[in-house]
PDB file of C-alpha atoms in Angstrom:
ATOM      1  CA  MET A   1     106.220   0.837 110.263  1.00  0.00           C
ATOM      2  CA  ASN A   2     105.631  -1.509 107.025  1.00  0.00           C
ATOM      3  CA  LEU A   3     108.488  -3.298 106.037  1.00  0.00           C
ATOM      4  CA  PRO A   4     109.060  -4.522 102.551  1.00  0.00           C
ATOM      5  CA  THR A   5     108.446  -8.085 102.018  1.00  0.00           C
ATOM      6  CA  ALA A   6     110.053 -11.134 100.377  1.00  0.00           C
ATOM      7  CA  GLN A   7     107.955 -14.204  99.033  1.00  0.00           C
ATOM      8  CA  LEU A   8     109.212 -17.905  99.396  1.00  0.00           C
ATOM      9  CA  ILE A   9     109.612 -19.400  95.817  1.00  0.00           C
ATOM     10  CA  SER A  10     111.436 -22.348  96.769  1.00  0.00           C
ATOM     11  CA  ARG A  11     112.621 -24.472  99.808  1.00  0.00           C
ATOM     12  CA  LYS A  12     115.066 -27.502  99.750  1.00  0.00           C
ATOM     13  CA  LYS A  13     115.161 -30.044 102.899  1.00  0.00           C
ATOM     14  CA  ILE A  14     118.887 -30.804 103.539  1.00  0.00           C
ATOM     15  CA  THR A  15     118.037 -32.616 106.784  1.00  0.00           C
ATOM     16  CA  GLU A  16     115.345 -32.524 109.351  1.00  0.00           C
ATOM     17  CA  ASP A  17     117.072 -29.283 111.021  1.00  0.00           C
ATOM     18  CA  LEU A  18     118.485 -27.686 107.845  1.00  0.00           C
ATOM     19  CA  MET A  19     117.010 -25.951 104.749  1.00  0.00           C
ATOM     20  CA  VAL A  20     117.681 -23.653 102.050  1.00  0.00           C
ATOM     21  CA  ILE A  21     115.033 -21.293 101.035  1.00  0.00           C
ATOM     22  CA  THR A  22     114.934 -18.862  98.113  1.00  0.00           C
ATOM     23  CA  LEU A  23     113.072 -15.557  98.343  1.00  0.00           C
ATOM     24  CA  ARG A  24     111.862 -13.045  95.672  1.00  0.00           C
ATOM     25  CA  CYS A  25     111.611  -9.289  96.858  1.00  0.00           C
ATOM     26  CA  GLU A  26     108.335  -7.844  96.429  1.00  0.00           C
ATOM     27  CA  GLN A  27     109.064  -4.234  96.332  1.00  0.00           C
ATOM     28  CA  ASN A  28     112.230  -2.367  95.315  1.00  0.00           C
ATOM     29  CA  GLN A  29     115.267  -4.526  94.361  1.00  0.00           C
ATOM     30  CA  PHE A  30     117.251  -5.439  97.328  1.00  0.00           C
ATOM     31  CA  THR A  31     120.906  -4.879  96.974  1.00  0.00           C
ATOM     32  CA  PHE A  32     123.836  -6.434  98.970  1.00  0.00           C
ATOM     33  CA  LYS A  33     127.186  -7.044  98.788  1.00  0.00           C
ATOM     34  CA  PRO A  34     128.531 -10.754  98.729  1.00  0.00           C
ATOM     35  CA  GLY A  35     129.051 -11.943 102.227  1.00  0.00           C
ATOM     36  CA  GLN A  36     126.583  -9.737 103.837  1.00  0.00           C
ATOM     37  CA  TYR A  37     123.530 -10.514 105.769  1.00  0.00           C
ATOM     38  CA  CYS A  38     119.618  -9.783 105.410  1.00  0.00           C
ATOM     39  CA  THR A  39     117.207  -9.266 108.289  1.00  0.00           C
ATOM     40  CA  LEU A  40     113.981 -11.545 108.081  1.00  0.00           C
ATOM     41  CA  GLY A  41     110.727 -11.659 110.182  1.00  0.00           C
ATOM     42  CA  ILE A  42     107.522 -13.027 110.482  1.00  0.00           C
ATOM     43  CA  ASP A  43     105.063 -11.528 112.873  1.00  0.00           C
ATOM     44  CA  GLY A  44     107.383  -9.094 114.239  1.00  0.00           C
ATOM     45  CA  ILE A  45     110.012 -11.308 115.097  1.00  0.00           C
ATOM     46  CA  GLU A  46     113.286 -10.742 113.323  1.00  0.00           C
ATOM     47  CA  ARG A  47     116.928 -12.457 112.875  1.00  0.00           C
ATOM     48  CA  ALA A  48     119.673 -11.983 110.575  1.00  0.00           C
ATOM     49  CA  TYR A  49     120.963 -14.610 108.066  1.00  0.00           C
ATOM     50  CA  SER A  50     123.774 -14.568 105.770  1.00  0.00           C
ATOM     51  CA  ILE A  51     122.946 -14.633 102.011  1.00  0.00           C
ATOM     52  CA  ALA A  52     124.032 -17.495  99.949  1.00  0.00           C
ATOM     53  CA  SER A  53     123.175 -16.243  96.617  1.00  0.00           C
ATOM     54  CA  ALA A  54     125.021 -13.581  94.408  1.00  0.00           C
ATOM     55  CA  PRO A  55     123.630 -10.014  93.559  1.00  0.00           C
ATOM     56  CA  PHE A  56     123.605 -11.099  89.929  1.00  0.00           C
ATOM     57  CA  GLU A  57     120.968 -13.872  90.903  1.00  0.00           C
ATOM     58  CA  GLN A  58     118.160 -11.190  91.868  1.00  0.00           C
ATOM     59  CA  THR A  59     116.874 -13.656  94.563  1.00  0.00           C
ATOM     60  CA  ILE A  60     117.759 -14.220  98.192  1.00  0.00           C
ATOM     61  CA  GLU A  61     118.960 -17.593  98.933  1.00  0.00           C
ATOM     62  CA  ILE A  62     119.498 -18.582 102.700  1.00  0.00           C
ATOM     63  CA  PHE A  63     120.620 -21.654 104.362  1.00  0.00           C
ATOM     64  CA  ILE A  64     118.637 -21.951 107.746  1.00  0.00           C
ATOM     65  CA  GLU A  65     119.252 -24.411 110.819  1.00  0.00           C
ATOM     66  CA  LEU A  66     115.879 -24.896 112.674  1.00  0.00           C
ATOM     67  CA  VAL A  67     116.170 -24.140 116.434  1.00  0.00           C
ATOM     68  CA  PRO A  68     113.230 -25.993 117.863  1.00  0.00           C
ATOM     69  CA  ASP A  69     112.670 -23.933 120.997  1.00  0.00           C
ATOM     70  CA  GLY A  70     113.639 -20.679 118.889  1.00  0.00           C
ATOM     71  CA  GLU A  71     111.185 -17.879 118.293  1.00  0.00           C
ATOM     72  CA  LEU A  72     111.635 -17.447 114.368  1.00  0.00           C
ATOM     73  CA  THR A  73     112.829 -20.775 112.543  1.00  0.00           C
ATOM     74  CA  PRO A  74     109.748 -22.689 113.468  1.00  0.00           C
ATOM     75  CA  LYS A  75     107.721 -20.262 111.933  1.00  0.00           C
ATOM     76  CA  ILE A  76     110.062 -20.317 108.911  1.00  0.00           C
ATOM     77  CA  TRP A  77     109.642 -24.047 108.653  1.00  0.00           C
ATOM     78  CA  LYS A  78     105.996 -23.792 108.621  1.00  0.00           C
ATOM     79  CA  LEU A  79     106.196 -21.538 105.520  1.00  0.00           C
ATOM     80  CA  ASN A  80     104.258 -22.500 102.381  1.00  0.00           C
ATOM     81  CA  LEU A  81     105.592 -21.427  98.874  1.00  0.00           C
ATOM     82  CA  GLY A  82     103.768 -18.319  97.992  1.00  0.00           C
ATOM     83  CA  ASP A  83     104.205 -16.869 101.885  1.00  0.00           C
ATOM     84  CA  LYS A  84     105.678 -13.863 102.403  1.00  0.00           C
ATOM     85  CA  VAL A  85     108.242 -12.603 105.457  1.00  0.00           C
ATOM     86  CA  SER A  86     109.507  -9.419 106.385  1.00  0.00           C
ATOM     87  CA  LEU A  87     112.924  -8.027 104.675  1.00  0.00           C
ATOM     88  CA  ARG A  88     114.655  -5.038 105.929  1.00  0.00           C
ATOM     89  CA  PRO A  89     115.510  -2.798 103.179  1.00  0.00           C
ATOM     90  CA  ARG A  90     119.267  -2.940 103.682  1.00  0.00           C
ATOM     91  CA  ALA A  91     121.787  -5.558 103.942  1.00  0.00           C
ATOM     92  CA  LYS A  92     124.420  -5.072 106.549  1.00  0.00           C
ATOM     93  CA  GLY A  93     127.968  -6.731 107.499  1.00  0.00           C
ATOM     94  CA  ILE A  94     131.610  -6.275 106.829  1.00  0.00           C
ATOM     95  CA  PHE A  95     132.400 -10.026 106.307  1.00  0.00           C
ATOM     96  CA  ILE A  96     132.971  -9.485 102.833  1.00  0.00           C
ATOM     97  CA  LEU A  97     135.723 -10.290 100.317  1.00  0.00           C
ATOM     98  CA  LYS A  98     139.261  -8.715 101.093  1.00  0.00           C
ATOM     99  CA  ASN A  99     139.739  -7.890  97.128  1.00  0.00           C
ATOM    100  CA  GLU A 100     143.354  -6.720  97.784  1.00  0.00           C
ATOM    101  CA  TYR A 101     144.336 -10.012  98.512  1.00  0.00           C
ATOM    102  CA  THR A 102     145.072 -13.182  96.092  1.00  0.00           C
ATOM    103  CA  HIS A 103     144.437 -16.170  98.374  1.00  0.00           C
ATOM    104  CA  HIS A 104     141.206 -16.588 100.487  1.00  0.00           C
ATOM    105  CA  VAL A 105     141.307 -19.338 103.207  1.00  0.00           C
ATOM    106  CA  MET A 106     137.470 -19.647 104.019  1.00  0.00           C
ATOM    107  CA  VAL A 107     136.873 -21.828 107.177  1.00  0.00           C
ATOM    108  CA  ALA A 108     132.966 -22.892 107.838  1.00  0.00           C
ATOM    109  CA  THR A 109     130.988 -25.008 109.640  1.00  0.00           C
ATOM    110  CA  VAL A 110     127.571 -26.072 108.434  1.00  0.00           C
ATOM    111  CA  THR A 111     125.441 -22.789 107.707  1.00  0.00           C
ATOM    112  CA  GLY A 112     128.718 -20.695 107.941  1.00  0.00           C
ATOM    113  CA  VAL A 113     129.505 -21.664 104.405  1.00  0.00           C
ATOM    114  CA  SER A 114     126.854 -19.446 103.079  1.00  0.00           C
ATOM    115  CA  PRO A 115     128.712 -16.183 102.520  1.00  0.00           C
ATOM    116  CA  TYR A 116     131.605 -17.786 100.765  1.00  0.00           C
ATOM    117  CA  ILE A 117     129.043 -19.225  98.336  1.00  0.00           C
ATOM    118  CA  SER A 118     128.023 -15.791  97.696  1.00  0.00           C
ATOM    119  CA  MET A 119     131.552 -14.542  97.373  1.00  0.00           C
ATOM    120  CA  ILE A 120     132.797 -17.109  95.049  1.00  0.00           C
ATOM    121  CA  ARG A 121     129.517 -17.405  92.831  1.00  0.00           C
ATOM    122  CA  ASP A 122     129.859 -13.419  92.359  1.00  0.00           C
ATOM    123  CA  TYR A 123     133.643 -13.778  91.368  1.00  0.00           C
ATOM    124  CA  LEU A 124     133.168 -16.489  88.955  1.00  0.00           C
ATOM    125  CA  ASN A 125     130.562 -14.584  87.168  1.00  0.00           C
ATOM    126  CA  GLN A 126     132.473 -11.482  86.394  1.00  0.00           C
ATOM    127  CA  PRO A 127     135.680 -10.621  85.017  1.00  0.00           C
ATOM    128  CA  SER A 128     138.148  -9.511  87.547  1.00  0.00           C
ATOM    129  CA  SER A 129     141.354  -7.604  87.062  1.00  0.00           C
ATOM    130  CA  SER A 130     142.935  -9.729  89.726  1.00  0.00           C
ATOM    131  CA  GLU A 131     143.326 -13.412  90.063  1.00  0.00           C
ATOM    132  CA  LYS A 132     142.138 -15.052  93.125  1.00  0.00           C
ATOM    133  CA  VAL A 133     142.236 -18.483  94.640  1.00  0.00           C
ATOM    134  CA  PHE A 134     139.645 -19.835  97.143  1.00  0.00           C
ATOM    135  CA  TYR A 135     140.261 -22.642  99.694  1.00  0.00           C
ATOM    136  CA  VAL A 136     136.865 -23.579 101.154  1.00  0.00           C
ATOM    137  CA  LEU A 137     137.004 -25.678 104.339  1.00  0.00           C
ATOM    138  CA  LEU A 138     133.741 -26.996 105.371  1.00  0.00           C
ATOM    139  CA  GLY A 139     133.099 -29.061 108.709  1.00  0.00           C
ATOM    140  CA  ALA A 140     130.249 -30.610 109.999  1.00  0.00           C
ATOM    141  CA  SER A 141     129.376 -33.356 112.123  1.00  0.00           C
ATOM    142  CA  TYR A 142     127.735 -35.521 109.375  1.00  0.00           C
ATOM    143  CA  GLN A 143     128.106 -35.762 105.557  1.00  0.00           C
ATOM    144  CA  ASP A 144     124.634 -34.948 104.880  1.00  0.00           C
ATOM    145  CA  GLU A 145     125.083 -31.479 106.476  1.00  0.00           C
ATOM    146  CA  LEU A 146     127.745 -30.350 103.990  1.00  0.00           C
ATOM    147  CA  CYS A 147     125.039 -28.397 102.056  1.00  0.00           C
ATOM    148  CA  TYR A 148     126.655 -26.903  98.799  1.00  0.00           C
ATOM    149  CA  ASP A 149     129.133 -29.728  98.748  1.00  0.00           C
ATOM    150  CA  GLN A 150     128.071 -30.631  95.151  1.00  0.00           C
ATOM    151  CA  GLU A 151     128.406 -26.953  93.903  1.00  0.00           C
ATOM    152  CA  LEU A 152     131.729 -26.764  95.439  1.00  0.00           C
ATOM    153  CA  PHE A 153     133.021 -30.320  94.189  1.00  0.00           C
ATOM    154  CA  HIS A 154     131.843 -29.084  90.603  1.00  0.00           C
ATOM    155  CA  LEU A 155     133.447 -25.590  90.790  1.00  0.00           C
ATOM    156  CA  SER A 156     136.707 -27.128  92.005  1.00  0.00           C
ATOM    157  CA  ARG A 157     136.644 -29.640  88.997  1.00  0.00           C
ATOM    158  CA  ASN A 158     135.976 -27.005  86.320  1.00  0.00           C
ATOM    159  CA  PHE A 159     137.927 -24.226  87.987  1.00  0.00           C
ATOM    160  CA  PRO A 160     140.986 -26.001  89.534  1.00  0.00           C
ATOM    161  CA  ASN A 161     143.353 -23.352  89.644  1.00  0.00           C
ATOM    162  CA  THR A 162     140.514 -20.933  91.534  1.00  0.00           C
ATOM    163  CA  VAL A 163     138.463 -22.930  93.767  1.00  0.00           C
ATOM    164  CA  ASN A 164     139.889 -25.947  96.158  1.00  0.00           C
ATOM    165  CA  PHE A 165     137.128 -27.588  98.240  1.00  0.00           C
ATOM    166  CA  ILE A 166     138.236 -29.552 101.609  1.00  0.00           C
ATOM    167  CA  PRO A 167     135.321 -30.970 103.547  1.00  0.00           C
ATOM    168  CA  THR A 168     135.705 -32.671 106.738  1.00  0.00           C
ATOM    169  CA  ILE A 169     133.314 -34.588 109.321  1.00  0.00           C
ATOM    170  CA  SER A 170     133.762 -34.900 113.168  1.00  0.00           C
ATOM    171  CA  ARG A 171     132.057 -38.013 113.698  1.00  0.00           C
ATOM    172  CA  PRO A 172     133.545 -40.674 111.255  1.00  0.00           C
ATOM    173  CA  ASP A 173     132.292 -43.678 113.447  1.00  0.00           C
ATOM    174  CA  ASP A 174     128.392 -42.679 113.214  1.00  0.00           C
ATOM    175  CA  SER A 175     126.319 -44.656 110.941  1.00  0.00           C
ATOM    176  CA  ARG A 176     125.337 -41.366 109.287  1.00  0.00           C
ATOM    177  CA  ASN A 177     128.803 -40.972 107.648  1.00  0.00           C
ATOM    178  CA  ASP A 178     128.974 -44.787 106.483  1.00  0.00           C
ATOM    179  CA  GLY A 179     130.948 -44.607 103.173  1.00  0.00           C
ATOM    180  CA  TRP A 180     132.748 -41.314 103.856  1.00  0.00           C
ATOM    181  CA  LEU A 181     136.262 -40.912 102.203  1.00  0.00           C
ATOM    182  CA  GLY A 182     137.237 -37.637 103.029  1.00  0.00           C
ATOM    183  CA  ASN A 183     138.916 -35.775 105.723  1.00  0.00           C
ATOM    184  CA  VAL A 184     138.027 -36.413 109.302  1.00  0.00           C
ATOM    185  CA  GLY A 185     138.222 -33.868 112.413  1.00  0.00           C
ATOM    186  CA  ARG A 186     136.846 -30.866 113.489  1.00  0.00           C
ATOM    187  CA  VAL A 187     137.505 -28.089 110.836  1.00  0.00           C
ATOM    188  CA  ASN A 188     139.785 -26.155 112.753  1.00  0.00           C
ATOM    189  CA  SER A 189     142.014 -28.682 112.992  1.00  0.00           C
ATOM    190  CA  ILE A 190     142.989 -28.795 109.322  1.00  0.00           C
ATOM    191  CA  VAL A 191     143.498 -24.785 108.835  1.00  0.00           C
ATOM    192  CA  LYS A 192     147.070 -24.787 109.921  1.00  0.00           C
ATOM    193  CA  ASP A 193     148.047 -27.831 107.553  1.00  0.00           C
ATOM    194  CA  GLN A 194     146.043 -26.385 104.619  1.00  0.00           C
ATOM    195  CA  LEU A 195     147.855 -23.006 104.994  1.00  0.00           C
ATOM    196  CA  ASN A 196     151.323 -25.131 104.831  1.00  0.00           C
ATOM    197  CA  ILE A 197     150.252 -27.568 102.109  1.00  0.00           C
ATOM    198  CA  ASN A 198     149.607 -24.878  99.799  1.00  0.00           C
ATOM    199  CA  LYS A 199     152.714 -22.868 101.101  1.00  0.00           C
ATOM    200  CA  LEU A 200     150.547 -19.541 101.310  1.00  0.00           C
ATOM    201  CA  SER A 201     152.214 -16.548 102.396  1.00  0.00           C
ATOM    202  CA  LYS A 202     150.768 -13.968 104.913  1.00  0.00           C
ATOM    203  CA  GLN A 203     151.131 -11.279 102.595  1.00  0.00           C
ATOM    204  CA  SER A 204     148.707 -12.358 100.065  1.00  0.00           C
ATOM    205  CA  THR A 205     146.406 -14.487 102.061  1.00  0.00           C
ATOM    206  CA  TYR A 206     143.350 -13.622 104.020  1.00  0.00           C
ATOM    207  CA  VAL A 207     141.567 -16.207 106.505  1.00  0.00           C
ATOM    208  CA  TYR A 208     137.888 -16.035 107.213  1.00  0.00           C
ATOM    209  CA  ALA A 209     135.868 -18.068 109.640  1.00  0.00           C
ATOM    210  CA  CYS A 210     132.324 -18.235 109.732  1.00  0.00           C
ATOM    211  CA  GLY A 211     129.748 -20.321 111.545  1.00  0.00           C
ATOM    212  CA  HIS A 212     130.130 -21.937 115.279  1.00  0.00           C
ATOM    213  CA  PRO A 213     131.755 -19.427 118.075  1.00  0.00           C
ATOM    214  CA  GLY A 214     133.762 -22.563 119.337  1.00  0.00           C
ATOM    215  CA  MET A 215     135.330 -23.355 115.737  1.00  0.00           C
ATOM    216  CA  ILE A 216     136.192 -19.668 115.243  1.00  0.00           C
ATOM    217  CA  GLU A 217     137.866 -19.157 118.706  1.00  0.00           C
ATOM    218  CA  TYR A 218     140.321 -22.055 117.691  1.00  0.00           C
ATOM    219  CA  VAL A 219     141.105 -20.899 114.214  1.00  0.00           C
ATOM    220  CA  ARG A 220     141.569 -17.191 115.562  1.00  0.00           C
ATOM    221  CA  GLU A 221     143.894 -18.372 118.401  1.00  0.00           C
ATOM    222  CA  ASP A 222     145.901 -20.514 115.771  1.00  0.00           C
ATOM    223  CA  VAL A 223     146.058 -17.930 112.842  1.00  0.00           C
ATOM    224  CA  VAL A 224     146.173 -14.438 114.629  1.00  0.00           C
ATOM    225  CA  SER A 225     149.061 -15.679 116.942  1.00  0.00           C
ATOM    226  CA  GLU A 226     151.190 -16.349 113.680  1.00  0.00           C
ATOM    227  CA  GLY A 227     150.428 -13.124 112.067  1.00  0.00           C
ATOM    228  CA  TRP A 228     147.910 -14.123 109.452  1.00  0.00           C
ATOM    229  CA  ASN A 229     145.173 -11.739 108.186  1.00  0.00           C
ATOM    230  CA  PHE A 230     142.069 -12.613 109.961  1.00  0.00           C
ATOM    231  CA  ILE A 231     138.148 -11.722 109.659  1.00  0.00           C
ATOM    232  CA  GLU A 232     135.260 -13.582 111.555  1.00  0.00           C
ATOM    233  CA  GLU A 233     131.371 -13.785 111.587  1.00  0.00           C
ATOM    234  CA  ARG A 234     130.084 -15.740 114.170  1.00  0.00           C
ATOM    235  CA  PHE A 235     126.613 -17.668 114.218  1.00  0.00           C
ATOM    236  CA  TRP A 236     124.420 -17.652 117.272  1.00  0.00           C
ATOM    237  CA  LYS A 237     121.446 -20.055 117.752  1.00  0.00           C
ATOM    238  CA  GLU A 238     118.070 -18.097 118.653  1.00  0.00           C
TER     239      GLU A 238
END
């Protein structure tokens, strides 16, 4: 079966093993809901990746971590602008915004921030009949891994009643984190504090966790046992 293709139109290096790529669909318009994932392939090897762009952007933006001994990401790292990848025609996933809730606590590690970027961009781009507030809790080992931090800081300044951004790093003593003045510790360790500080209610709040399975286990244990609404999306390395 010949799958549709998408063309690489931009790439942005974040660190040696993190990159944001942007793809343009070659055939029919690719449709998706914010928070869903697409399936990319090269030479018949396919993997699923959460989409960071919003549907209105008409491109597919993906934040990818290199797995040196993986089957697909080393091939993606070798792509040149204009090269093509296969793209399964249907997006999938149920990790989408729970529109019936007002407060959305979005916990992520590194590339796990992708679906939240899509959700927030989409929400801010279109008038909504219901007011929503987003709390993005993003964790990484090093500050240079906090991709989308500038966008989230910008949104939190311009939409202070809608977007709250709380980044944290887990290795504050490493030289890569020199000058860091923000939160320290693993992101799962600040979730309960943020729920309390912001005086959120279980009736109006949904907690999302996306990224490293270990982080998700800790968050799930903390919030589900106390009756918070919860959904997860686990990212596994190849």
